[in-house]
CSV table of C-alpha atoms and ligand atoms in Angstrom, one decimal:
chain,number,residue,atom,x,y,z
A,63,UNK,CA,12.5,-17.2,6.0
A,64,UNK,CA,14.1,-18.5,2.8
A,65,UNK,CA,14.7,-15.3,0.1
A,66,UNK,CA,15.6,-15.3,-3.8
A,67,UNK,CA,19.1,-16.3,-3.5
A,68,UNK,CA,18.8,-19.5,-0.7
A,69,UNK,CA,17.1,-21.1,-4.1
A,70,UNK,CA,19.8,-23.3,-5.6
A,71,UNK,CA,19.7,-24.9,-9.2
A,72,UNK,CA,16.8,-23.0,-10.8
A,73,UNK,CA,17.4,-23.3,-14.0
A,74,UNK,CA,14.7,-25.5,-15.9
A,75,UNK,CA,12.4,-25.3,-13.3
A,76,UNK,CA,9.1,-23.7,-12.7
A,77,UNK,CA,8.9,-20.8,-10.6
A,78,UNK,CA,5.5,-19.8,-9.4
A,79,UNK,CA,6.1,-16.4,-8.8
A,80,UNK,CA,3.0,-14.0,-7.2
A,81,UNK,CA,3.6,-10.4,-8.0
A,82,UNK,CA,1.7,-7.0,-7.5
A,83,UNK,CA,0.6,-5.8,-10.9
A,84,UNK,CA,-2.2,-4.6,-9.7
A,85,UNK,CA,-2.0,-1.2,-11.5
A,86,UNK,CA,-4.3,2.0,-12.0
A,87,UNK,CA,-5.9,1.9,-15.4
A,88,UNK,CA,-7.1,4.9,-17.1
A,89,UNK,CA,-9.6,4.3,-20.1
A,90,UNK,CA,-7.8,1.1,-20.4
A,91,UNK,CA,-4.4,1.9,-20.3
A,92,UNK,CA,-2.1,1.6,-17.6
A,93,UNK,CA,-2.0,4.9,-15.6
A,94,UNK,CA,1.0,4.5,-13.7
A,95,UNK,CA,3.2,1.1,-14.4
A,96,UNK,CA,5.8,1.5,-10.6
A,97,UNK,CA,4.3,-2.0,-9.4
A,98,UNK,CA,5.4,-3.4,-12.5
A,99,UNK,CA,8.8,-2.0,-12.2
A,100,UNK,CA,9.1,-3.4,-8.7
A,101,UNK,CA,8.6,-7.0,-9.9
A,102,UNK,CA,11.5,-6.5,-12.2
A,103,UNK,CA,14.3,-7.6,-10.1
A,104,UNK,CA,12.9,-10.7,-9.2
A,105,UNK,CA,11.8,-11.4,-12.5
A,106,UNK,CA,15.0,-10.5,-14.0
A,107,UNK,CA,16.9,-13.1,-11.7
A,108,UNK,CA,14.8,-15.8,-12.2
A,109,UNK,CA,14.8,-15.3,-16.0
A,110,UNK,CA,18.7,-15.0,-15.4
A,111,UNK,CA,19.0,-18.2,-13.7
A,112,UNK,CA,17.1,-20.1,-16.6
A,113,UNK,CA,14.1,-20.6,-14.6
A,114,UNK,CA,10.5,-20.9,-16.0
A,115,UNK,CA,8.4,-18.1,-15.0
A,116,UNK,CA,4.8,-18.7,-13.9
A,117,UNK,CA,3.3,-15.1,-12.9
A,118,UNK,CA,0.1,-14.7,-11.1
A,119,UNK,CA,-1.3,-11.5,-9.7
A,120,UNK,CA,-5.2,-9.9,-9.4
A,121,UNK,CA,-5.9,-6.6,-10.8
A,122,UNK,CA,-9.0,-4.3,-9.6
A,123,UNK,CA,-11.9,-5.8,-7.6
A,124,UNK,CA,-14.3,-8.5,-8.9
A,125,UNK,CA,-17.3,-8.2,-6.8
A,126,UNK,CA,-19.2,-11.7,-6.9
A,127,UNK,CA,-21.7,-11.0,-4.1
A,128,UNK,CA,-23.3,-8.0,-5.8
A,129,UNK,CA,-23.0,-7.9,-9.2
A,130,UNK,CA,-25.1,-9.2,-11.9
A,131,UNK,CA,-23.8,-11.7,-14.6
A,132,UNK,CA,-23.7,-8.7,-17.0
A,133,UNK,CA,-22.1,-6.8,-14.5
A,134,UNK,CA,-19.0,-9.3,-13.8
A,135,UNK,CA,-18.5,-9.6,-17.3
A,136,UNK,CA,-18.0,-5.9,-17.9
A,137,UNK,CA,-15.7,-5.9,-14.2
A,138,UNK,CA,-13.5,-8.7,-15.9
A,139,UNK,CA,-13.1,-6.9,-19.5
A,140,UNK,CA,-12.1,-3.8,-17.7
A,141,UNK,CA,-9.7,-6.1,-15.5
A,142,UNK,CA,-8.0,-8.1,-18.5
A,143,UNK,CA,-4.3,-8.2,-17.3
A,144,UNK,CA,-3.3,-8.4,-21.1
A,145,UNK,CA,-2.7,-4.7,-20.9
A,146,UNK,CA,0.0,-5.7,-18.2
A,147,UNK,CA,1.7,-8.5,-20.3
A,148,UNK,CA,2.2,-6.4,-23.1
A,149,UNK,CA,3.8,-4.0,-21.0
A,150,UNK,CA,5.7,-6.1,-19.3
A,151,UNK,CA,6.9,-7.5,-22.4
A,152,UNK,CA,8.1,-3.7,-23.8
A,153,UNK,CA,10.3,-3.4,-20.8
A,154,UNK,CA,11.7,-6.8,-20.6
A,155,UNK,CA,11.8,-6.3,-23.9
A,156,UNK,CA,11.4,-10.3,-24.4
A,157,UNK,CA,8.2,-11.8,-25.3
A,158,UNK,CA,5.6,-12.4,-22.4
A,159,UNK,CA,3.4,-15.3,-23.0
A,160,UNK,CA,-0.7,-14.7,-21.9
A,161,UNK,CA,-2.6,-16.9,-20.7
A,162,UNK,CA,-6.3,-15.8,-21.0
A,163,UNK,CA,-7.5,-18.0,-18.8
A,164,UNK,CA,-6.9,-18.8,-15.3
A,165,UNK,CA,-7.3,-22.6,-15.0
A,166,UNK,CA,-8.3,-25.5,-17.1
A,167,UNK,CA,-6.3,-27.3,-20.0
A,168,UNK,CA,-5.1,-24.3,-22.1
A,169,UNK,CA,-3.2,-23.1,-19.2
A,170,UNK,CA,-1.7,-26.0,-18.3
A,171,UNK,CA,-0.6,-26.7,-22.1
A,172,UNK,CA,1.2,-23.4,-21.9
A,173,UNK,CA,2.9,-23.9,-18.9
A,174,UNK,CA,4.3,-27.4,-20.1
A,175,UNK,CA,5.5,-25.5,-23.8
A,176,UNK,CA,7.5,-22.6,-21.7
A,177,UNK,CA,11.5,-23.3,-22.3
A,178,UNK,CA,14.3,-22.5,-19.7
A,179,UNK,CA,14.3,-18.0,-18.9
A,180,UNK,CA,10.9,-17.6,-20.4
A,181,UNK,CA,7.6,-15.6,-19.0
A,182,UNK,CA,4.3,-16.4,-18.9
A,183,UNK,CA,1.4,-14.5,-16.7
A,184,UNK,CA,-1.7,-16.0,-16.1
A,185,UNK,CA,-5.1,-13.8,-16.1
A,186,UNK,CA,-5.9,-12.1,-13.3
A,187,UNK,CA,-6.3,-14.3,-10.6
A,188,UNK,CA,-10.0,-12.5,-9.4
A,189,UNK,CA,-11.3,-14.2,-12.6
A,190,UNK,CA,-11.5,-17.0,-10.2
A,191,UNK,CA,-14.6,-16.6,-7.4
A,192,UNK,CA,-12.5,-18.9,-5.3
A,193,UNK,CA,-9.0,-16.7,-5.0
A,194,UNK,CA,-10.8,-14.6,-2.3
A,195,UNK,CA,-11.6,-17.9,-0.1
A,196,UNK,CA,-8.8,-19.3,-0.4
A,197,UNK,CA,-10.5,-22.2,-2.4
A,198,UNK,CA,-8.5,-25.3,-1.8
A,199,UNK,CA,-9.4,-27.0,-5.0
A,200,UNK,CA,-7.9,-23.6,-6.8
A,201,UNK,CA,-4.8,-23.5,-4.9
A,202,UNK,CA,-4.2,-27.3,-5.5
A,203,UNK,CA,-4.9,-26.1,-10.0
A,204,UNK,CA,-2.4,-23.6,-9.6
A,205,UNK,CA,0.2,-25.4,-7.6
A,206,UNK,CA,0.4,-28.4,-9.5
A,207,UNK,CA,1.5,-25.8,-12.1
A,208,UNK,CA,5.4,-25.3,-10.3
A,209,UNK,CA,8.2,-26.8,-8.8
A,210,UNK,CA,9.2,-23.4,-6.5
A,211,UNK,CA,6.9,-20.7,-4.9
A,212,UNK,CA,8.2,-17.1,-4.6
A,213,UNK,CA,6.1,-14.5,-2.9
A,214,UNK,CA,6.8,-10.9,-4.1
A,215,UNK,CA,3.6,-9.7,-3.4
A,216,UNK,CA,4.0,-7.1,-1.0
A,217,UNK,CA,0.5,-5.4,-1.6
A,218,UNK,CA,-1.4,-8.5,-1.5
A,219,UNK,CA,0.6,-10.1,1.8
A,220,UNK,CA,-2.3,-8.8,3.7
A,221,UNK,CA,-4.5,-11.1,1.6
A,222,UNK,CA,-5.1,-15.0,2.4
A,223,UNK,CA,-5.8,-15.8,-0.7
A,224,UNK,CA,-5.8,-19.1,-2.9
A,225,UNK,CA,-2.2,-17.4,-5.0
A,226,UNK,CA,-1.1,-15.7,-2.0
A,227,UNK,CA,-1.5,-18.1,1.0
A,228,UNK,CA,-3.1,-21.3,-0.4
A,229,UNK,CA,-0.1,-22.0,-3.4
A,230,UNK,CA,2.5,-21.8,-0.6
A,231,UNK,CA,0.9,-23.8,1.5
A,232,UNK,CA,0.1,-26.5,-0.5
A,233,UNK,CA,4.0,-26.7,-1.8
A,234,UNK,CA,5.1,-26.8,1.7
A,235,UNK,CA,3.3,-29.6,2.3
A,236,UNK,CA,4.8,-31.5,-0.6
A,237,UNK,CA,8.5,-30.5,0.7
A,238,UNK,CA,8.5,-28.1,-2.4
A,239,UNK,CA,11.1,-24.7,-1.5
A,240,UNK,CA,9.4,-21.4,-1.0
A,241,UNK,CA,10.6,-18.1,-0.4
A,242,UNK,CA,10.0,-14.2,-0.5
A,243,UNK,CA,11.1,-12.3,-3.8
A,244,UNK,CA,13.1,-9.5,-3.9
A,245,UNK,CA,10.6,-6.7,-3.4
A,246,UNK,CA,8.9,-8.6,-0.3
A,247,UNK,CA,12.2,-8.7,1.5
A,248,UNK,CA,12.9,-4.6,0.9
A,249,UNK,CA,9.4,-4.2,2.5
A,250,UNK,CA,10.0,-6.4,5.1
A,251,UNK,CA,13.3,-4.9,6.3
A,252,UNK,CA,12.0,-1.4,6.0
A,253,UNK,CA,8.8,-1.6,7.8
A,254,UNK,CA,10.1,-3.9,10.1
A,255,UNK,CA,12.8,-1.0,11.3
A,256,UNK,CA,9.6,0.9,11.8
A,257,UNK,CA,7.8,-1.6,14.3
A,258,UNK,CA,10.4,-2.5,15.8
A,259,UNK,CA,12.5,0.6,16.9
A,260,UNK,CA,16.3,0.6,17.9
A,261,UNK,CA,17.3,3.9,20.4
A,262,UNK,CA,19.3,4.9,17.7
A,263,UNK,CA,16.1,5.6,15.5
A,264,UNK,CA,15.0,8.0,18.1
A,265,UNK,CA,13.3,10.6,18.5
A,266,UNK,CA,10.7,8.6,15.9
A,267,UNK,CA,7.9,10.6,14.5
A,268,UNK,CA,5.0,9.3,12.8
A,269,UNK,CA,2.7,11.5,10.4
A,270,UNK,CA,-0.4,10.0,9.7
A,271,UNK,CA,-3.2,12.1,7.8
A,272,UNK,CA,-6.3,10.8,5.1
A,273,UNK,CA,-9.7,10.6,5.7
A,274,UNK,CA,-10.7,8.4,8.5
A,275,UNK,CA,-10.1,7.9,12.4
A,276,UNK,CA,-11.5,4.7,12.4
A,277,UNK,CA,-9.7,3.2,9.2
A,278,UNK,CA,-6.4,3.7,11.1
A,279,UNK,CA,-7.3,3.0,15.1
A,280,UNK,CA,-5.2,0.1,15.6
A,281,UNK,CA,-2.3,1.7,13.3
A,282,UNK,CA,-2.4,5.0,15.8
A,283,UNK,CA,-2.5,2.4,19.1
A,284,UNK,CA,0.7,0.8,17.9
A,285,UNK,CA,2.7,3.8,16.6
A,286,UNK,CA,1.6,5.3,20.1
A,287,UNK,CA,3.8,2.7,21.7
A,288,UNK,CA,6.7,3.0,19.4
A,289,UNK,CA,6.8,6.4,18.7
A,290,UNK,CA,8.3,8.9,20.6
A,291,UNK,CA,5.9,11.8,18.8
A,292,UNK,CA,2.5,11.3,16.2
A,293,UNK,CA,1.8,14.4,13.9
A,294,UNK,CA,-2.4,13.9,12.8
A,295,UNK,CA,-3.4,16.2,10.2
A,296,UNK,CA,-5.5,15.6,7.0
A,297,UNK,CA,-9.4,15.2,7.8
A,298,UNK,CA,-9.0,13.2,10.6
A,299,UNK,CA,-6.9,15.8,12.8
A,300,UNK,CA,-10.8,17.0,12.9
A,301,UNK,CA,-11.9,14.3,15.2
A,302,UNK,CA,-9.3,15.0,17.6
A,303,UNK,CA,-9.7,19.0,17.7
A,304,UNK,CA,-13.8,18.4,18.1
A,305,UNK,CA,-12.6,15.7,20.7
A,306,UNK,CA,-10.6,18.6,22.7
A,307,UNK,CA,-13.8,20.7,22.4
A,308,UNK,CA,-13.3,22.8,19.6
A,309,UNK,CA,-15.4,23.5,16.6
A,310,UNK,CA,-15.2,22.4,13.4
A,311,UNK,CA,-17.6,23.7,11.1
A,312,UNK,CA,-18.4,21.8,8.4
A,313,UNK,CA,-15.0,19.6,8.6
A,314,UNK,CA,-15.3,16.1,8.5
A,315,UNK,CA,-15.6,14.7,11.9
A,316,UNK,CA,-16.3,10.9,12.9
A,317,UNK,CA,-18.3,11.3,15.9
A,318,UNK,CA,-18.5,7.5,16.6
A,319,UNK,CA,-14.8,8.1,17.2
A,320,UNK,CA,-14.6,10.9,19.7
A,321,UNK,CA,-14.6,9.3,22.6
A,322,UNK,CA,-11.4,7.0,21.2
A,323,UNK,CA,-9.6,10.3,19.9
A,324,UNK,CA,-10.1,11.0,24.0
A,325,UNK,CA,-8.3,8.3,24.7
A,326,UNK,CA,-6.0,8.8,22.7
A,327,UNK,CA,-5.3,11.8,24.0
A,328,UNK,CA,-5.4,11.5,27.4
A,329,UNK,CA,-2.8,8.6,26.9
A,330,UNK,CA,-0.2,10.5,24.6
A,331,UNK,CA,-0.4,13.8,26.1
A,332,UNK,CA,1.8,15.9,24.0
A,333,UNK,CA,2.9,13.3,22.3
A,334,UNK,CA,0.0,13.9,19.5
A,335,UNK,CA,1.0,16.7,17.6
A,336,UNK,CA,-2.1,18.2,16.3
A,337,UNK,CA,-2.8,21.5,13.6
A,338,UNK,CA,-2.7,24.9,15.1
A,339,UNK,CA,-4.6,26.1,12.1
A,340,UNK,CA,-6.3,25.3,8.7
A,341,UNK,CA,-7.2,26.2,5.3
A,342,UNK,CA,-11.0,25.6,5.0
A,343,UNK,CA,-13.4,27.0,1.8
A,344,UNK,CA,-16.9,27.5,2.0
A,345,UNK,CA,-17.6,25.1,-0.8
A,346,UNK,CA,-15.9,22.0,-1.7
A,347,UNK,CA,-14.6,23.2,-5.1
A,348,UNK,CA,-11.5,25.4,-6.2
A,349,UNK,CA,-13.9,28.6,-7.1
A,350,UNK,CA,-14.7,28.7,-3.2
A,351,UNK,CA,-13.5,31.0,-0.6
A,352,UNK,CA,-10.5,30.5,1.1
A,353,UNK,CA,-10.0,31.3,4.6
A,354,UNK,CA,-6.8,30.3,7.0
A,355,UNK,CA,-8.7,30.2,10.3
A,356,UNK,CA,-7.1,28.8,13.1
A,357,UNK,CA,-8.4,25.5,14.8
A,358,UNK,CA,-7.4,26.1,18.1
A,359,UNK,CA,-9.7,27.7,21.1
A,360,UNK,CA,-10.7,30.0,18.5
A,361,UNK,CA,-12.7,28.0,15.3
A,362,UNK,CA,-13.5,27.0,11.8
A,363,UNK,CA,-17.1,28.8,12.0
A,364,UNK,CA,-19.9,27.0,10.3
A,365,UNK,CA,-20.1,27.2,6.6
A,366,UNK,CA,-16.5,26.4,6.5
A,367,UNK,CA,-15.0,23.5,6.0
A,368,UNK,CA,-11.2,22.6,6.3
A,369,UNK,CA,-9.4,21.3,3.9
A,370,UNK,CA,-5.8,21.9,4.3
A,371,UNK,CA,-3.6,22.7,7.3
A,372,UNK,CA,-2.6,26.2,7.5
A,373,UNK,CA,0.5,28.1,7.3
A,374,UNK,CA,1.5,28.3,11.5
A,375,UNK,CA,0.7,24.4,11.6
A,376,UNK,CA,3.2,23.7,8.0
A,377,UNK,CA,5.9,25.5,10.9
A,378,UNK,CA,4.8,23.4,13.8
A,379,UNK,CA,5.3,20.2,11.6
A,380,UNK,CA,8.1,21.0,9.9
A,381,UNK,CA,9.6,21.8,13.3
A,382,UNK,CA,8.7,18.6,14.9
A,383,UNK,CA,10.0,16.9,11.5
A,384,UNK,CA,13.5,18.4,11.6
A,385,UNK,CA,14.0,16.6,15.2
A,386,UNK,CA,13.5,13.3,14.1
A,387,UNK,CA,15.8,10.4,13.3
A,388,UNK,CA,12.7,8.8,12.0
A,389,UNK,CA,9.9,9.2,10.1
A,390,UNK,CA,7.5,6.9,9.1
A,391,UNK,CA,4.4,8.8,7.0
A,392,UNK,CA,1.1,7.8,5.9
A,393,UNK,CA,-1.5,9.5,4.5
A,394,UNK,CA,-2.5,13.4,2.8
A,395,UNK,CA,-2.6,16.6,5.1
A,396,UNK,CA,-5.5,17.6,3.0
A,397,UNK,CA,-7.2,17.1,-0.5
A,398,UNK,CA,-4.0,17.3,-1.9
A,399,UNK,CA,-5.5,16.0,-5.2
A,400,UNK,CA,-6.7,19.7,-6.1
A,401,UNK,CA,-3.6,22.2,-6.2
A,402,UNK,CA,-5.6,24.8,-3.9
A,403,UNK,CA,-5.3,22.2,-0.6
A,404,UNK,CA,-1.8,20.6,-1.6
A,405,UNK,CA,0.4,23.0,0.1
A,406,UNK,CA,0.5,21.1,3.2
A,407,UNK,CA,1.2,18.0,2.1
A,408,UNK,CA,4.0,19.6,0.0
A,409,UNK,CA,5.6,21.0,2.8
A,410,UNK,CA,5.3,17.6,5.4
A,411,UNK,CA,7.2,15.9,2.1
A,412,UNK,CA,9.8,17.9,1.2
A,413,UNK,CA,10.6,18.7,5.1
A,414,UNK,CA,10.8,14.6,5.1
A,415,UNK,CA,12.5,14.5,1.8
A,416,UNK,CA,15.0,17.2,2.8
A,417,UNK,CA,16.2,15.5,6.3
A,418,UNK,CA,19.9,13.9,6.0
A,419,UNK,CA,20.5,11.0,7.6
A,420,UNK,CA,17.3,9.8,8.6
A,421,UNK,CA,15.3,6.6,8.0
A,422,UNK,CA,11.5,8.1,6.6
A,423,UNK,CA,10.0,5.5,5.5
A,424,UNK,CA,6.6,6.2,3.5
A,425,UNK,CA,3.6,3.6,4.1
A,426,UNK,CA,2.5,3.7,0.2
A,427,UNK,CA,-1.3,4.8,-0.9
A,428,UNK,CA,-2.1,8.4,-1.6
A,429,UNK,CA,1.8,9.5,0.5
A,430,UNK,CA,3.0,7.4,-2.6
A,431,UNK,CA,1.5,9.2,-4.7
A,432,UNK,CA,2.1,12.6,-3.5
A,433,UNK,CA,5.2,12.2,-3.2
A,434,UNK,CA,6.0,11.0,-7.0
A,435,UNK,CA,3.1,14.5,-8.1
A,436,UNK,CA,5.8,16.6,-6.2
A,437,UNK,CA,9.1,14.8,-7.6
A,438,UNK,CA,10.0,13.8,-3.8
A,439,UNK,CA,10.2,10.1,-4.6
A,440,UNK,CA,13.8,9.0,-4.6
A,441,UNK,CA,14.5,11.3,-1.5
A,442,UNK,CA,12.4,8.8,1.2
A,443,UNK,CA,14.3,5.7,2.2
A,444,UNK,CA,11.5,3.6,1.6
A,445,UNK,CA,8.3,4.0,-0.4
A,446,UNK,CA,6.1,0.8,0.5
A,447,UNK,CA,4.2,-0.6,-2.8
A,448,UNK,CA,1.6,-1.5,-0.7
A,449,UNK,CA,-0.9,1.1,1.1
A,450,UNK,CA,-3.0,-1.5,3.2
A,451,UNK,CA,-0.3,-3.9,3.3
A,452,UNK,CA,2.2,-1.5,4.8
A,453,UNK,CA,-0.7,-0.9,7.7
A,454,UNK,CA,-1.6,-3.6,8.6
A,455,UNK,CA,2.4,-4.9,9.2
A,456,UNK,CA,2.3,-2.0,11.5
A,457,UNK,CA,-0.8,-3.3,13.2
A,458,UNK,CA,0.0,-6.4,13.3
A,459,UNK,CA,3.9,-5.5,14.7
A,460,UNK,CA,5.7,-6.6,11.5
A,461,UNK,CA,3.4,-9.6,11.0
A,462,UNK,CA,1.6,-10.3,7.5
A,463,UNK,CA,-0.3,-13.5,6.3
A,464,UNK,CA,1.3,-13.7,2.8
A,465,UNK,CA,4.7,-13.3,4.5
A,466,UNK,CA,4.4,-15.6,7.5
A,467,UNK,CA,3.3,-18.4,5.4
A,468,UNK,CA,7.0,-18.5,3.8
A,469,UNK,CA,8.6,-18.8,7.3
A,470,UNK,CA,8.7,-22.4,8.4
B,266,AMP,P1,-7.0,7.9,3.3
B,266,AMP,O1,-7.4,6.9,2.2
B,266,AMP,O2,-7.7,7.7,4.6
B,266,AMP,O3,-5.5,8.0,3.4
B,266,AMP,O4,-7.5,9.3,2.8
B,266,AMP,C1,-7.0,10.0,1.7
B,266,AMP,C2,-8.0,11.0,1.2
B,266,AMP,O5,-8.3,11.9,2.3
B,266,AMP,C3,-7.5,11.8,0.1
B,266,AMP,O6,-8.3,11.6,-1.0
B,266,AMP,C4,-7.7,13.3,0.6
B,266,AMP,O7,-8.2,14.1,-0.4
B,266,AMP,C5,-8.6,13.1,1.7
B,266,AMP,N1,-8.4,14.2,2.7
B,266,AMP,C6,-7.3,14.5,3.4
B,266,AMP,N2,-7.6,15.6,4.1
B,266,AMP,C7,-8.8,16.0,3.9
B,266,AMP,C8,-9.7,17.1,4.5
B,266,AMP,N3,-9.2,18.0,5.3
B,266,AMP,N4,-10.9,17.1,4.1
B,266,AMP,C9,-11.4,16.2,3.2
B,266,AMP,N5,-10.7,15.2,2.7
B,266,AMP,C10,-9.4,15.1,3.0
């Protein structure tokens, strides 16, 4: 797979480059601007080399199947990527040019007028109803557009989409270069050390937590061949302790996936690591009682419902953490967004971010974000921008759409 620097003589071409600036908004403003900061490098070295930058990236969801007219216009206002250009443009501190529309004559009169080591983004690329499907006609608009294709993606690689998949292709097929960015290849070689495992990695433990058993079934099938131990806390440690015949209370349990946690189970022995204990209130809110009640033979009692792991099972963890020589984490050990249920999130991190010597790689989403709340960021080897992304490389063993259509 070809990567930034196998591109020779850039400068003066056009360089469609798709990027990840996809980035929380809050009333409008962007909430947290780390996906635009990951672009940077690329960006930087393409602007360095005198290239002409073409950006493309989606931001939010556009939902054509449901919404009415009225309603898409309002989903489009609030996903105007201007907000993202004029940032971009602050920390590049160069000008950015926008392109407020995503196909048609004004865009490509503004892609002909941009000189050598100049930027331009085009508007979000959900404007289009076709992006989604891949629309051929789209893909053909957009690559006619640029000499060079550079996938930096990483949270879209999941995605075959008209700028993700259908660009590349296309350019391929006219003997045009292609190649992953900067980002894409520091994803790449980090979660790829995590699917496929070298003895020296080992003993490598997996901590997976969040909401749902059946979100992450053919992530915990794959880590259970490659890992030597897989910690489950968070809501869906639940599933498992009801599937071992305890009681949960009111905890959140999937029973559609019990007989699966079973399996499970019966296939990784001890090798599933599960909470000894929890932290569970008698109303979801931070005025509620707070009870530590174990989870094991003895139970959360109805009424209760548990939202955190408890103190003995923050001493199994941390325990089972301090043996590894890898760690690869996704996913809260409870609802670590109110300070009451954070403390066991806190501890997995900093045990993580504390370890010396070892790879720990986190698999981006809510871990991501927990990790930069607690000030833990810079300690992990690895923090994927990409929370589905980074999954589904796992479940696929290291294989991503968006990725594999840059390799010949
Ligand atoms: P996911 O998207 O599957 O990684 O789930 C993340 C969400 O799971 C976060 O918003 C957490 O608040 C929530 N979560 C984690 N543990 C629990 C729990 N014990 N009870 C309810 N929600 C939880």
């Amino acid at each position: 797979m070809k990567t930034l620097k196998d591109l020779k003589d850039l400068k003066g071409k056009r360089i469609l480059v798709r990027v990840d600036f996809n980035v929380p908004l809050k009333n409008g403003k962007i909430d947290d601007d780390n996906r635009i900061i990951q672009a940077l490098p690329t960006i930087n070295y393409l602007v360095g080399s005198g290239a002409r930058v073409i950006l493309f990236s989606h931001l939010g969801k556009i939902d054509y199947k449901k919404a009415t007219p009225e309603e898409l216009k309002a989903q489009k206002a609030k996903n105007n990527l201007k907000v993202v250009a004029e940032r971009l443009s602050e920390i590049m501190k160069q000008p950015v040019v926008f392109s407020e529309v995503t196909t048609g004559k004004e865009l490509d009169d503004k892609v002909a007028a941009l000189q050598d080591a100049e930027v331009l983004l085009v508007q979000n690329t959900r404007y289009e109803k076709g992006e989604e499907k891949n629309d051929p006609d789209l893909s053909a608009s957009w690559a006619k557009l640029g000499d060079v294709f550079v996938m930096d993606a990483f949270g879209s690689a999941h995605r075959a989409h008209a700028s993700t998949y259908g660009i590349p292709e296309l350019l391929k097929k006219d003997g045009k270069p292609v190649a992953i960015g900067f980002l894409v290849e520091k994803e790449v070689h980090a979660l790829s050390r995590v699917v496929n495992v070298k003895n020296s990695d080992r003993p490598y433990l997996a901590i997976l937590g969040g909401l749902k058993v059946s979100d992450k079934i053919k992530v915990i099938d794959l880590l259970l061949e490659k890992c030597d131990k897989i910690i489950i806390g968070g809501a869906m440690a639940y599933t498992f302790q009801r599937a071992r015949g305890f009681t949960t209370g009111n905890s959140p349990v999937e029973e559609s996936q019990l007989d699966y946690a079973r399996e499970c189970l019966a296939k990784a022995k001890d090798r599933i690591v599960l909470p000894l204990d929890a932290m569970a209130s008698d109303a979801f809110s931070p005025e509620a009682r707070t009870v530590n009640f174990p989870t094991v033979n003895e139970n959360i009692p109805e009424g209760f419902e548990g939202l955190d792991i408890g103190p003995k099972t923050i001493k199994l963890f941390q325990a089972e953490i301090a043996k590894a020589k890898m760690v690869f984490w996704n996913g809260p050990m409870g609802v670590f967004e109110q300070k009451e249920f954070i403390k066991g999130t806190a501890a997995v991190c900093e045990a993580i971010a504390s370890l010396k010597g070892v790879f720990s790689v986190i698999g981006g989403g809510d871990s991501a974000s927990a990790a930069k709340k607690l000030g833990y960021f810079d300690k992990f080897s690895h923090v994927s921008t990409g929370g589905g992304a980074s999954l589904e490389m796992i479940e696929n063993n290291g294989h991503l759409p968006g990725i594999d259509i840059i390799g010949d």
